mmCIF file of C-alpha atoms in Angstrom:
data_model
loop_
_atom_site.group_PDB
_atom_site.id
_atom_site.type_symbol
_atom_site.label_atom_id
_atom_site.label_comp_id
_atom_site.label_asym_id
_atom_site.label_seq_id
_atom_site.Cartn_x
_atom_site.Cartn_y
_atom_site.Cartn_z
ATOM 1 C CA MET A 649 36.304 -12.319 -15.273
ATOM 2 C CA ARG A 650 38.611 -13.817 -17.897
ATOM 3 C CA PHE A 651 37.096 -11.336 -20.368
ATOM 4 C CA ALA A 652 38.247 -8.463 -18.134
ATOM 5 C CA VAL A 653 41.782 -9.862 -17.868
ATOM 6 C CA VAL A 654 42.070 -10.363 -21.643
ATOM 7 C CA SER A 655 40.698 -6.856 -22.262
ATOM 8 C CA CYS A 656 43.206 -5.412 -19.807
ATOM 9 C CA TYR A 657 46.287 -7.011 -21.332
ATOM 10 C CA LEU A 658 45.126 -6.266 -24.876
ATOM 11 C CA PHE A 659 44.726 -2.628 -23.832
ATOM 12 C CA LEU A 660 48.185 -2.568 -22.230
ATOM 13 C CA ALA A 661 49.752 -4.110 -25.336
ATOM 14 C CA PHE A 662 48.089 -1.486 -27.543
ATOM 15 C CA GLN A 663 49.469 1.224 -25.257
ATOM 16 C CA VAL A 664 53.031 -0.091 -25.034
ATOM 17 C CA LEU A 665 53.084 -0.579 -28.826
ATOM 18 C CA GLY A 666 50.865 2.423 -29.523
ATOM 19 C CA GLY A 667 53.091 4.132 -32.094
ATOM 20 C CA VAL A 668 53.708 0.922 -34.047
ATOM 21 C CA VAL A 669 50.081 -0.256 -33.861
ATOM 22 C CA ARG A 670 48.691 3.026 -35.206
ATOM 23 C CA TRP A 671 51.319 3.143 -37.960
ATOM 24 C CA VAL A 672 50.570 -0.402 -39.140
ATOM 25 C CA LEU A 673 46.780 -0.075 -38.897
ATOM 26 C CA ASP A 674 46.857 3.169 -40.863
ATOM 27 C CA MET A 675 48.744 1.443 -43.677
ATOM 28 C CA PHE A 676 45.851 -1.025 -43.992
ATOM 29 C CA GLY A 677 43.152 1.623 -43.579
ATOM 30 C CA ALA A 678 42.093 0.117 -40.271
ATOM 31 C CA SER A 679 42.903 2.983 -37.885
ATOM 32 C CA PRO A 680 39.595 2.714 -35.924
ATOM 33 C CA VAL A 681 40.737 -0.723 -34.659
ATOM 34 C CA THR A 682 43.042 1.268 -32.361
ATOM 35 C CA TYR A 683 40.068 1.896 -30.109
ATOM 36 C CA LEU A 684 38.981 -1.757 -29.859
ATOM 37 C CA PRO A 685 40.550 -2.303 -26.380
ATOM 38 C CA ASN A 686 38.728 0.758 -25.025
ATOM 39 C CA ALA A 687 35.444 -0.565 -26.401
ATOM 40 C CA LEU A 688 36.106 -3.940 -24.748
ATOM 41 C CA MET A 689 36.872 -2.232 -21.442
ATOM 42 C CA LEU A 690 33.646 -0.252 -21.694
ATOM 43 C CA SER A 691 31.781 -3.534 -22.224
ATOM 44 C CA CYS A 692 33.445 -4.955 -19.091
ATOM 45 C CA ILE A 693 32.350 -1.950 -17.065
ATOM 46 C CA LEU A 694 28.739 -2.306 -18.206
ATOM 47 C CA LEU A 695 28.714 -6.075 -17.617
ATOM 48 C CA ALA A 696 30.191 -5.703 -14.127
ATOM 49 C CA SER A 697 27.696 -2.983 -13.200
ATOM 50 C CA VAL A 698 24.695 -4.945 -14.499
ATOM 51 C CA SER A 699 25.953 -8.086 -12.735
ATOM 52 C CA ASP A 700 26.169 -6.247 -9.411
ATOM 53 C CA VAL A 701 22.646 -4.890 -9.805
ATOM 54 C CA LEU A 702 21.186 -8.287 -10.726
ATOM 55 C CA ARG A 703 22.945 -9.958 -7.781
ATOM 56 C CA GLN A 704 21.831 -7.103 -5.514
ATOM 57 C CA GLN A 705 25.433 -6.409 -4.521
ATOM 58 C CA THR A 706 25.451 -2.699 -5.296
ATOM 59 C CA ARG A 707 27.606 -1.002 -2.668
ATOM 60 C CA PRO A 708 27.033 2.471 -1.187
ATOM 61 C CA ALA A 709 30.442 3.603 -2.495
ATOM 62 C CA LEU A 710 29.374 2.718 -6.054
ATOM 63 C CA VAL A 711 26.088 4.595 -5.693
ATOM 64 C CA LEU A 712 27.900 7.699 -4.417
ATOM 65 C CA PHE A 713 30.403 7.478 -7.262
ATOM 66 C CA VAL A 714 27.635 7.234 -9.887
ATOM 67 C CA LEU A 715 25.873 10.247 -8.361
ATOM 68 C CA LEU A 716 29.132 12.227 -8.435
ATOM 69 C CA LEU A 717 29.686 11.198 -12.058
ATOM 70 C CA LEU A 718 26.181 12.318 -13.042
ATOM 71 C CA LEU A 719 26.691 15.637 -11.234
ATOM 72 C CA CYS A 720 29.970 16.219 -13.075
ATOM 73 C CA ALA A 721 28.336 15.301 -16.391
ATOM 74 C CA ALA A 722 25.463 17.726 -15.800
ATOM 75 C CA THR A 723 27.904 20.453 -14.742
ATOM 76 C CA GLY A 724 29.989 19.832 -17.854
ATOM 77 C CA TYR A 725 26.964 20.127 -20.120
ATOM 78 C CA ILE A 726 25.797 23.356 -18.462
ATOM 79 C CA ASN A 727 29.260 24.922 -18.794
ATOM 80 C CA THR A 728 30.179 23.736 -22.291
ATOM 81 C CA GLY A 729 26.762 23.398 -23.884
ATOM 82 C CA SER A 730 28.079 20.370 -25.753
ATOM 83 C CA GLY A 731 26.946 16.815 -25.142
ATOM 84 C CA ALA A 732 29.717 15.628 -27.461
ATOM 85 C CA GLN A 733 32.352 17.324 -25.312
ATOM 86 C CA VAL A 734 30.985 15.708 -22.147
ATOM 87 C CA ALA A 735 30.833 12.321 -23.891
ATOM 88 C CA PHE A 736 34.438 12.745 -24.991
ATOM 89 C CA GLY A 737 35.336 13.543 -21.387
ATOM 90 C CA VAL A 738 33.763 10.239 -20.345
ATOM 91 C CA TRP A 739 35.544 8.345 -23.151
ATOM 92 C CA VAL A 740 38.922 9.729 -22.045
ATOM 93 C CA LEU A 741 38.299 8.319 -18.559
ATOM 94 C CA VAL A 742 37.289 4.803 -19.679
ATOM 95 C CA PRO A 743 40.619 3.271 -18.492
ATOM 96 C CA PHE A 744 40.032 4.798 -15.039
ATOM 97 C CA PHE A 745 36.475 3.442 -14.869
ATOM 98 C CA PHE A 746 37.707 0.031 -16.027
ATOM 99 C CA GLY A 747 40.361 -0.078 -13.302
ATOM 100 C CA LEU A 748 37.759 0.952 -10.753
ATOM 101 C CA ALA A 749 35.336 -1.772 -11.863
ATOM 102 C CA CYS A 750 37.725 -4.683 -12.306
ATOM 103 C CA ALA A 751 40.510 -4.085 -9.762
ATOM 104 C CA PRO A 752 39.811 -7.217 -7.650
ATOM 105 C CA VAL A 753 40.529 -9.381 -10.689
ATOM 106 C CA LEU A 754 43.388 -7.371 -12.158
ATOM 107 C CA LEU A 755 45.319 -6.972 -8.898
ATOM 108 C CA ASN A 756 45.639 -10.761 -8.499
ATOM 109 C CA PRO A 757 47.813 -11.351 -11.592
ATOM 110 C CA GLY A 758 49.228 -14.810 -10.842
ATOM 111 C CA ARG A 759 52.103 -16.281 -12.837
ATOM 112 C CA VAL A 760 50.553 -15.625 -16.232
ATOM 113 C CA GLY A 761 49.848 -12.009 -15.348
ATOM 114 C CA LEU A 762 53.380 -11.452 -14.075
ATOM 115 C CA ALA A 763 54.793 -13.020 -17.227
ATOM 116 C CA ALA A 764 52.637 -10.739 -19.384
ATOM 117 C CA LEU A 765 53.653 -7.708 -17.318
ATOM 118 C CA SER A 766 57.315 -8.664 -17.647
ATOM 119 C CA LEU A 767 56.949 -8.946 -21.429
ATOM 120 C CA LEU A 768 55.285 -5.528 -21.636
ATOM 121 C CA PHE A 769 58.048 -4.043 -19.491
ATOM 122 C CA CYS A 770 60.745 -5.547 -21.739
ATOM 123 C CA LEU A 771 58.988 -4.174 -24.827
ATOM 124 C CA ALA A 772 58.873 -0.687 -23.277
ATOM 125 C CA VAL A 773 62.573 -0.784 -22.343
ATOM 126 C CA GLY A 774 63.574 -2.320 -25.660
ATOM 127 C CA GLY A 775 61.614 0.271 -27.623
ATOM 128 C CA VAL A 776 63.336 3.184 -25.911
ATOM 129 C CA ALA A 777 66.755 1.546 -26.370
ATOM 130 C CA LEU A 778 66.060 0.970 -30.069
ATOM 131 C CA HIS A 779 64.909 4.569 -30.485
ATOM 132 C CA ALA A 780 68.201 5.729 -28.954
ATOM 133 C CA LEU A 781 70.100 3.843 -31.649
ATOM 134 C CA ALA A 782 67.996 4.468 -34.748
ATOM 135 C CA GLU A 783 65.251 6.600 -36.237
ATOM 136 C CA LEU A 784 61.892 4.839 -36.076
ATOM 137 C CA PRO A 785 59.555 5.127 -39.074
ATOM 138 C CA TRP A 786 56.365 5.621 -37.048
ATOM 139 C CA VAL A 787 57.671 8.602 -35.045
ATOM 140 C CA GLY A 788 56.166 11.862 -36.302
ATOM 141 C CA VAL A 789 53.561 10.138 -38.500
ATOM 142 C CA ASN A 790 49.937 11.311 -38.283
ATOM 143 C CA TYR A 791 46.881 9.513 -39.612
ATOM 144 C CA SER A 792 43.245 10.333 -40.325
ATOM 145 C CA ILE A 793 40.026 8.867 -38.871
ATOM 146 C CA ARG A 794 36.848 10.038 -40.607
ATOM 147 C CA GLY A 795 38.599 13.173 -41.812
ATOM 148 C CA VAL A 796 40.054 14.050 -38.393
ATOM 149 C CA GLU A 797 43.851 14.284 -38.215
ATOM 150 C CA VAL A 798 45.211 12.253 -35.284
ATOM 151 C CA GLU A 799 48.754 12.217 -33.949
ATOM 152 C CA GLY A 800 50.379 8.785 -34.235
ATOM 153 C CA ALA A 801 53.696 8.921 -32.384
ATOM 154 C CA ARG A 802 54.908 12.344 -31.264
ATOM 155 C CA ASP A 803 58.205 13.683 -32.596
ATOM 156 C CA TRP A 804 59.466 16.372 -30.226
ATOM 157 C CA GLN A 805 62.520 17.688 -28.400
ATOM 158 C CA THR A 806 63.435 19.323 -25.111
ATOM 159 C CA SER A 807 64.128 23.069 -24.933
ATOM 160 C CA ALA A 808 67.822 22.179 -25.223
ATOM 161 C CA GLY A 809 67.180 20.291 -28.460
ATOM 162 C CA ALA A 810 67.495 16.715 -27.113
ATOM 163 C CA GLN A 811 65.176 14.140 -28.678
ATOM 164 C CA ARG A 812 62.423 12.848 -26.396
ATOM 165 C CA LEU A 813 62.468 9.109 -27.055
ATOM 166 C CA SER A 814 59.169 7.240 -27.207
ATOM 167 C CA GLY A 815 60.238 3.817 -28.495
ATOM 168 C CA PHE A 816 57.222 1.755 -29.574
ATOM 169 C CA ALA A 817 54.747 4.002 -27.705
ATOM 170 C CA ARG A 818 52.974 7.177 -28.839
ATOM 171 C CA SER A 819 55.051 9.630 -26.816
ATOM 172 C CA SER A 820 57.940 9.878 -24.397
ATOM 173 C CA PHE A 821 55.698 10.592 -21.415
ATOM 174 C CA ASP A 822 53.518 7.592 -22.307
ATOM 175 C CA VAL A 823 56.426 5.168 -22.142
ATOM 176 C CA ALA A 824 57.875 6.879 -19.049
ATOM 177 C CA GLY A 825 54.604 6.329 -17.176
ATOM 178 C CA GLN A 826 54.475 2.722 -18.336
ATOM 179 C CA LEU A 827 58.003 2.059 -17.111
ATOM 180 C CA LEU A 828 57.217 3.693 -13.772
ATOM 181 C CA LEU A 829 54.107 1.611 -13.104
ATOM 182 C CA PHE A 830 55.333 -1.696 -14.543
ATOM 183 C CA GLY A 831 58.678 -1.285 -12.791
ATOM 184 C CA GLY A 832 57.077 -0.694 -9.395
ATOM 185 C CA LEU A 833 54.796 -3.728 -9.672
ATOM 186 C CA LEU A 834 57.534 -6.044 -10.921
ATOM 187 C CA ALA A 835 60.055 -4.900 -8.306
ATOM 188 C CA LEU A 836 57.724 -6.239 -5.603
ATOM 189 C CA HIS A 837 58.438 -9.715 -6.960
ATOM 190 C CA VAL A 838 62.245 -9.384 -7.133
ATOM 191 C CA ARG A 839 63.377 -11.257 -4.043
ATOM 192 C CA ARG A 840 66.930 -10.052 -3.394
ATOM 193 C CA ALA A 841 67.762 -6.438 -2.619
ATOM 194 C CA VAL A 842 70.836 -6.450 -4.853
ATOM 195 C CA TRP A 843 68.768 -7.684 -7.796
ATOM 196 C CA ARG A 844 66.184 -4.976 -7.115
ATOM 197 C CA ALA A 845 68.948 -2.369 -7.141
ATOM 198 C CA GLY A 846 70.091 -3.574 -10.552
ATOM 199 C CA PHE A 847 66.511 -3.635 -11.779
ATOM 200 C CA TRP A 848 65.948 -0.028 -10.650
ATOM 201 C CA LEU A 849 69.124 1.097 -12.442
ATOM 202 C CA LEU A 850 67.698 -0.376 -15.653
ATOM 203 C CA VAL A 851 64.421 1.499 -15.162
ATOM 204 C CA VAL A 852 66.265 4.754 -14.398
ATOM 205 C CA ALA A 853 68.340 4.411 -17.560
ATOM 206 C CA ALA A 854 65.256 3.769 -19.710
ATOM 207 C CA ILE A 855 63.228 6.656 -18.241
ATOM 208 C CA SER A 856 66.236 8.995 -18.544
ATOM 209 C CA LEU A 857 66.183 8.428 -22.304
ATOM 210 C CA THR A 858 62.611 9.713 -22.390
ATOM 211 C CA THR A 859 63.792 12.976 -20.657
ATOM 212 C CA SER A 860 60.781 12.761 -18.302
ATOM 213 C CA LYS A 861 62.092 14.441 -15.137
ATOM 214 C CA GLY A 862 58.884 14.177 -13.099
ATOM 215 C CA SER A 863 58.720 10.409 -13.501
ATOM 216 C CA LEU A 864 62.304 10.040 -12.227
ATOM 217 C CA LEU A 865 61.358 11.656 -8.915
ATOM 218 C CA ALA A 866 58.273 9.440 -8.745
ATOM 219 C CA LEU A 867 60.465 6.433 -9.521
ATOM 220 C CA LEU A 868 62.767 7.204 -6.588
ATOM 221 C CA MET A 869 59.817 7.392 -4.203
ATOM 222 C CA THR A 870 58.309 4.236 -5.701
ATOM 223 C CA ALA A 871 61.573 2.366 -5.091
ATOM 224 C CA VAL A 872 61.492 3.458 -1.432
ATOM 225 C CA ALA A 873 57.834 2.434 -1.218
ATOM 226 C CA VAL A 874 58.637 -1.021 -2.614
ATOM 227 C CA GLU A 875 61.270 -1.523 0.095
ATOM 228 C CA ALA A 876 58.819 -0.336 2.745
ATOM 229 C CA VAL A 877 56.136 -2.751 1.504
ATOM 230 C CA ILE A 878 58.516 -5.716 1.265
ATOM 231 C CA ARG A 879 59.781 -5.039 4.802
ATOM 232 C CA GLN A 880 56.253 -4.123 5.959
ATOM 233 C CA SER A 881 57.539 -0.820 7.350
ATOM 234 C CA ARG A 882 54.415 1.196 8.075
ATOM 235 C CA PRO A 883 56.284 4.321 9.362
ATOM 236 C CA LEU A 884 58.418 4.641 6.226
ATOM 237 C CA LEU A 885 55.475 4.160 3.866
ATOM 238 C CA THR A 886 53.401 6.656 5.861
ATOM 239 C CA VAL A 887 56.128 9.287 5.474
ATOM 240 C CA ILE A 888 56.353 8.684 1.708
ATOM 241 C CA VAL A 889 52.580 9.067 1.349
ATOM 242 C CA ALA A 890 52.524 12.227 3.487
ATOM 243 C CA LEU A 891 55.344 13.850 1.514
ATOM 244 C CA GLY A 892 53.667 12.830 -1.733
ATOM 245 C CA ALA A 893 50.438 14.514 -0.642
ATOM 246 C CA LEU A 894 52.347 17.736 0.083
ATOM 247 C CA TRP A 895 54.155 17.461 -3.277
ATOM 248 C CA MET A 896 50.826 17.220 -5.087
ATOM 249 C CA LEU A 897 48.801 19.776 -3.128
ATOM 250 C CA LEU A 898 51.178 22.533 -1.991
ATOM 251 C CA PRO A 899 52.651 23.807 -5.316
ATOM 252 C CA PRO A 900 49.245 24.435 -6.980
ATOM 253 C CA VAL A 901 48.033 26.282 -3.878
ATOM 254 C CA LEU A 902 51.177 28.435 -3.918
ATOM 255 C CA GLY A 903 50.688 28.976 -7.650
ATOM 256 C CA TRP A 904 47.144 30.203 -7.009
ATOM 257 C CA THR A 905 48.219 32.592 -4.246
ATOM 258 C CA MET A 906 51.588 33.985 -5.416
ATOM 259 C CA ASP A 907 53.050 35.516 -8.572
ATOM 260 C CA TRP A 908 55.910 33.155 -9.291
ATOM 261 C CA ALA A 909 57.228 35.259 -12.146
ATOM 262 C CA VAL A 910 58.451 37.565 -9.361
ATOM 263 C CA ALA A 911 58.673 35.255 -6.332
ATOM 264 C CA ALA A 912 60.817 32.592 -8.010
ATOM 265 C CA ARG A 913 63.554 35.120 -8.861
ATOM 266 C CA THR A 914 64.971 32.708 -11.409
ATOM 267 C CA ASP A 915 64.812 31.752 -15.059
ATOM 268 C CA LEU A 916 61.368 30.349 -15.854
ATOM 269 C CA ASN A 917 62.894 28.715 -18.935
ATOM 270 C CA HIS A 918 65.512 26.773 -16.955
ATOM 271 C CA PRO A 919 65.922 23.296 -18.562
ATOM 272 C CA VAL A 920 65.709 21.445 -15.217
ATOM 273 C CA TYR A 921 62.940 23.156 -13.235
ATOM 274 C CA GLY A 922 61.608 25.785 -15.648
ATOM 275 C CA SER A 923 58.606 23.690 -16.720
ATOM 276 C CA PHE A 924 57.600 23.177 -13.077
ATOM 277 C CA LEU A 925 57.755 26.916 -12.343
ATOM 278 C CA ASP A 926 55.796 27.567 -15.521
ATOM 279 C CA ARG A 927 53.027 25.327 -14.198
ATOM 280 C CA MET A 928 52.969 27.263 -10.933
ATOM 281 C CA ASN A 929 53.058 30.630 -12.669
ATOM 282 C CA ASP A 930 50.745 29.972 -15.609
ATOM 283 C CA MET A 931 49.003 26.612 -16.049
ATOM 284 C CA TRP A 932 47.656 26.081 -12.543
ATOM 285 C CA PRO A 933 46.374 29.676 -12.080
ATOM 286 C CA ARG A 934 44.638 29.392 -15.477
ATOM 287 C CA ALA A 935 43.125 26.070 -14.367
ATOM 288 C CA TRP A 936 41.716 27.823 -11.294
ATOM 289 C CA GLN A 937 40.122 30.416 -13.568
ATOM 290 C CA LEU A 938 38.856 27.632 -15.823
ATOM 291 C CA ALA A 939 37.135 25.948 -12.872
ATOM 292 C CA PHE A 940 35.594 28.962 -11.179
ATOM 293 C CA ASP A 941 35.440 31.755 -13.777
ATOM 294 C CA GLN A 942 34.444 29.520 -16.699
ATOM 295 C CA GLY A 943 32.574 27.041 -14.476
ATOM 296 C CA LEU A 944 29.864 26.945 -11.829
ATOM 297 C CA PRO A 945 30.464 28.224 -8.285
ATOM 298 C CA LEU A 946 31.839 25.378 -6.140
ATOM 299 C CA LEU A 947 31.151 22.751 -8.855
ATOM 300 C CA GLY A 948 33.901 23.581 -11.350
ATOM 301 C CA ARG A 949 33.521 22.859 -15.066
ATOM 302 C CA GLY A 950 32.527 19.207 -14.904
ATOM 303 C CA LEU A 951 33.295 16.379 -17.312
ATOM 304 C CA GLY A 952 34.878 17.550 -20.551
ATOM 305 C CA GLY A 953 35.952 20.793 -18.899
ATOM 306 C CA ILE A 954 39.739 20.333 -18.957
ATOM 307 C CA GLY A 955 42.447 18.463 -20.846
ATOM 308 C CA ALA A 956 41.907 16.745 -24.194
ATOM 309 C CA PRO A 957 38.177 17.575 -24.551
ATOM 310 C CA VAL A 958 38.909 21.284 -24.138
ATOM 311 C CA LEU A 959 41.807 21.069 -26.591
ATOM 312 C CA VAL A 960 39.444 19.600 -29.200
ATOM 313 C CA PHE A 961 36.261 21.613 -28.561
ATOM 314 C CA GLU A 962 37.500 24.838 -26.914
ATOM 315 C CA PRO A 963 41.149 25.314 -27.958
ATOM 316 C CA ARG A 964 41.228 28.923 -26.709
ATOM 317 C CA LEU A 965 40.800 27.560 -23.147
ATOM 318 C CA GLU A 966 43.362 24.768 -23.561
ATOM 319 C CA ASN A 967 44.799 23.552 -20.249
ATOM 320 C CA ALA A 968 46.365 20.137 -19.589
ATOM 321 C CA GLY A 969 46.197 20.468 -15.797
ATOM 322 C CA ASP A 970 49.483 18.569 -15.290
ATOM 323 C CA ASN A 971 48.544 17.802 -11.693
ATOM 324 C CA LEU A 972 46.021 15.220 -10.504
ATOM 325 C CA PHE A 973 44.540 17.489 -7.816
ATOM 326 C CA VAL A 974 44.236 20.417 -10.256
ATOM 327 C CA TYR A 975 42.674 18.245 -12.967
ATOM 328 C CA CYS A 976 40.131 16.753 -10.558
ATOM 329 C CA GLY A 977 39.505 20.203 -9.077
ATOM 330 C CA VAL A 978 38.351 21.486 -12.458
ATOM 331 C CA LEU A 979 36.145 18.400 -12.895
ATOM 332 C CA MET A 980 34.607 18.452 -9.401
ATOM 333 C CA GLY A 981 35.131 21.964 -8.061
ATOM 334 C CA ALA A 982 35.209 22.262 -4.278
ATOM 335 C CA LEU A 983 34.120 18.610 -3.945
ATOM 336 C CA VAL A 984 37.708 17.662 -4.758
ATOM 337 C CA VAL A 985 38.753 18.608 -1.206
ATOM 338 C CA PRO A 986 36.666 16.040 0.736
ATOM 339 C CA VAL A 987 37.201 13.390 -1.975
ATOM 340 C CA PHE A 988 40.995 13.720 -1.778
ATOM 341 C CA ALA A 989 40.905 13.936 2.028
ATOM 342 C CA ILE A 990 38.996 10.633 2.217
ATOM 343 C CA GLY A 991 41.346 9.011 -0.310
ATOM 344 C CA LEU A 992 44.504 10.085 1.495
ATOM 345 C CA ALA A 993 43.081 8.997 4.857
ATOM 346 C CA ALA A 994 42.382 5.576 3.339
ATOM 347 C CA MET A 995 45.979 5.371 2.048
ATOM 348 C CA PHE A 996 47.312 6.073 5.537
ATOM 349 C CA ARG A 997 45.056 3.373 6.996
ATOM 350 C CA LEU A 998 46.128 0.802 4.417
ATOM 351 C CA CYS A 999 49.762 1.326 5.426
ATOM 352 C CA ALA A 1000 48.924 -0.956 8.358
ATOM 353 C CA HIS A 1001 47.796 -3.848 6.121
ATOM 354 C CA LEU A 1002 50.869 -4.603 4.008
ATOM 355 C CA GLY A 1003 50.433 -8.339 4.444
ATOM 356 C CA VAL A 1004 47.446 -8.331 2.051
ATOM 357 C CA GLY A 1005 48.470 -8.994 -1.571
ATOM 358 C CA ILE A 1006 46.125 -6.528 -3.219
ATOM 359 C CA VAL A 1007 47.019 -3.829 -0.703
ATOM 360 C CA ARG A 1008 50.740 -4.301 -1.437
ATOM 361 C CA HIS A 1009 50.230 -3.789 -5.166
ATOM 362 C CA ALA A 1010 47.809 -0.910 -4.660
ATOM 363 C CA MET A 1011 50.097 0.968 -2.261
ATOM 364 C CA VAL A 1012 53.079 0.773 -4.623
ATOM 365 C CA MET A 1013 50.934 2.045 -7.483
ATOM 366 C CA GLY A 1014 49.404 4.649 -5.191
ATOM 367 C CA VAL A 1015 52.792 6.097 -4.257
ATOM 368 C CA ALA A 1016 53.916 6.160 -7.906
ATOM 369 C CA LEU A 1017 50.721 7.935 -8.968
ATOM 370 C CA LEU A 1018 50.746 10.324 -6.017
ATOM 371 C CA TRP A 1019 54.250 11.540 -6.800
ATOM 372 C CA TYR A 1020 53.935 11.553 -10.586
ATOM 373 C CA GLY A 1021 50.478 13.103 -10.267
ATOM 374 C CA GLY A 1022 52.127 16.204 -8.819
ATOM 375 C CA VAL A 1023 53.461 17.162 -12.253
ATOM 376 C CA SER A 1024 51.412 15.084 -14.683
ATOM 377 C CA ASN A 1025 47.863 14.676 -15.900
ATOM 378 C CA ILE A 1026 47.696 10.968 -15.090
ATOM 379 C CA LEU A 1027 43.958 10.666 -15.825
ATOM 380 C CA GLU A 1028 44.721 11.225 -19.509
ATOM 381 C CA HIS A 1029 47.711 8.885 -19.467
ATOM 382 C CA ALA A 1030 45.900 5.669 -20.358
ATOM 383 C CA VAL A 1031 48.044 3.182 -18.402
ATOM 384 C CA LEU A 1032 48.361 5.399 -15.320
ATOM 385 C CA SER A 1033 44.633 6.144 -15.450
ATOM 386 C CA LEU A 1034 43.952 2.400 -15.352
ATOM 387 C CA GLY A 1035 46.260 2.077 -12.350
ATOM 388 C CA PHE A 1036 44.605 5.015 -10.611
ATOM 389 C CA GLY A 1037 41.198 3.388 -11.023
ATOM 390 C CA MET A 1038 42.482 0.187 -9.404
ATOM 391 C CA VAL A 1039 44.009 2.127 -6.520
ATOM 392 C CA CYS A 1040 40.760 4.023 -5.950
ATOM 393 C CA ARG A 1041 38.839 0.735 -5.832
ATOM 394 C CA VAL A 1042 41.120 -0.639 -3.122
ATOM 395 C CA LEU A 1043 40.946 2.642 -1.202
ATOM 396 C CA SER A 1044 37.143 2.619 -1.330
ATOM 397 C CA ALA A 1045 37.164 -0.961 -0.017
ATOM 398 C CA GLY A 1046 39.463 0.198 2.770
ATOM 399 C CA VAL A 1047 37.076 3.020 3.691
ATOM 400 C CA VAL A 1048 34.113 0.641 3.887
ATOM 401 C CA SER A 1049 36.083 -1.972 5.834
ATOM 402 C CA ASN A 1050 37.343 0.643 8.261
ATOM 403 C CA ALA A 1051 33.780 1.766 8.911
ATOM 404 C CA THR A 1052 32.905 -1.791 9.928
ATOM 405 C CA GLY A 1053 35.996 -2.102 12.076
ATOM 406 C CA HIS A 1054 38.103 -4.540 10.082
ATOM 407 C CA LEU A 1055 40.156 -4.929 6.933
ATOM 408 C CA THR A 1056 41.056 -8.397 5.737
ATOM 409 C CA ALA A 1057 42.305 -10.018 2.585
ATOM 410 C CA HIS A 1058 38.720 -11.078 1.915
ATOM 411 C CA SER A 1059 37.394 -7.519 2.064
ATOM 412 C CA THR A 1060 39.713 -6.345 -0.711
ATOM 413 C CA ALA A 1061 40.715 -9.409 -2.665
ATOM 414 C CA HIS A 1062 37.478 -11.293 -3.156
ATOM 415 C CA THR A 1063 34.829 -8.675 -3.765
ATOM 416 C CA GLY A 1064 33.300 -8.829 -7.226
ATOM 417 C CA PRO A 1065 34.111 -6.194 -9.800
ATOM 418 C CA GLY A 1066 31.996 -3.091 -10.176
#
C-alpha cells in the first residue's frame, strides 16, 4: 500500500510541476522519464487486481467494470480499426483506473498526506503568482520523444488577448483543476469559518489568474459543499448535487435538440459565455454524431473514440468533449445513462453518511468534479481523472453497501484496493 501512496504523490508532483519537469528532462535528453509515474500507477493497478484475485476478494462491481471496459475496448477497435488508438485511450485513463483501484488507501491521507497536499497546493499557487510577475522559460517550449513533437507548457491567450497563466504546470486549465481539487480537500481541514473564507479568497485569486471561468463556478459550489459536509447538512449537500447533475446533463441535451446559433440570440464569441454557447452549438452536437454516426448503434465509439486519441489518430474528427457526460457518452453510448443514474443515486445516498471520513473527502471531490465536469473533459485532466476514479470507488462501495442494507466506515474505509 505504501507503494501506491508513493506513486500517487510522485504523480501529483509531476503534474503540479509538469511544465518545469518536462523542460528540465528535455535538456538532459530524458523526456521519457515524464511518464514514470504513470507506469508506476499502472503497476499498482495490476498488483491490486492480482492481489484481489489471489485472495478471492473479487467484487461483483469490479467484474462488471472489467466487462464494461472490455466492451468499450472492442467497440473502439471495431470503430477505429486501430489497436494503437484503443491502447492510447486506455493509457490516457490510467490515472482514473489508479484512483479507482487505490482509493481506500489514498482517501485516508493522515498527517503526512495532508502535509504533502499542502505543499503541492502552495507550489500551484506560487507558480501562478510567479507567472503573473515574470515570463517563465518553460512556457511555450515543445520537446520531442522518438521523433514525435510534444507540447511542454502551453503558451496561449484568451480571445481578449489576456495571458492564460499556467505557473509550473503544463497549462492554465491543468493548474486550475489542481487548485480546485486540492483547495476543496484542504478546506475540509481548516477549522474556523473565517480562516476558510480567507483560504477560499486565495484560491479564487489564483484560479482567476488562470482565466478558467468554469473552475470558478465549480469552486463556488465546492466551497458550499465543504460547509455542508463540515456541518453535516444533508439537505444542502443534496441540493448542490442535484443542481450539479442538471448543470452537467441539461446543456448537452439542449445542444443536441436546438440550434443555438439562432436560439441564443447573442454573440457566440462573447468573452464571458461565448465558449459555453459554442460547446452547445458545435462541440456537443458533433460529439453526438461522433458517437452514433461514426460509432456503433447504442454502443458509441468506445475507447480511443474521443479526446486526445482522436486528435492524434483521426484529427479530422477532433472533439475534446468538454463535458464528462458527453465524453463518457461517446465511450459507452447509451450505457452512459444507467451508469450515470446509478452514480448519481449513490451520491444522494452518501449525503446521509457525512460522519465517515472517506465519504466526506469523496463528496467534496464529487461536487467539484460534477460542476467542473459540466464544461471540462476531466477524464483527460490527469489530477481530476485521479480524483474521479477515487470518487467512483467510494460510490461503488456505497451501492454495494446499500444493497446489503448498511453503510459504515468499515465498508468504505477498510476495503482493499482493486
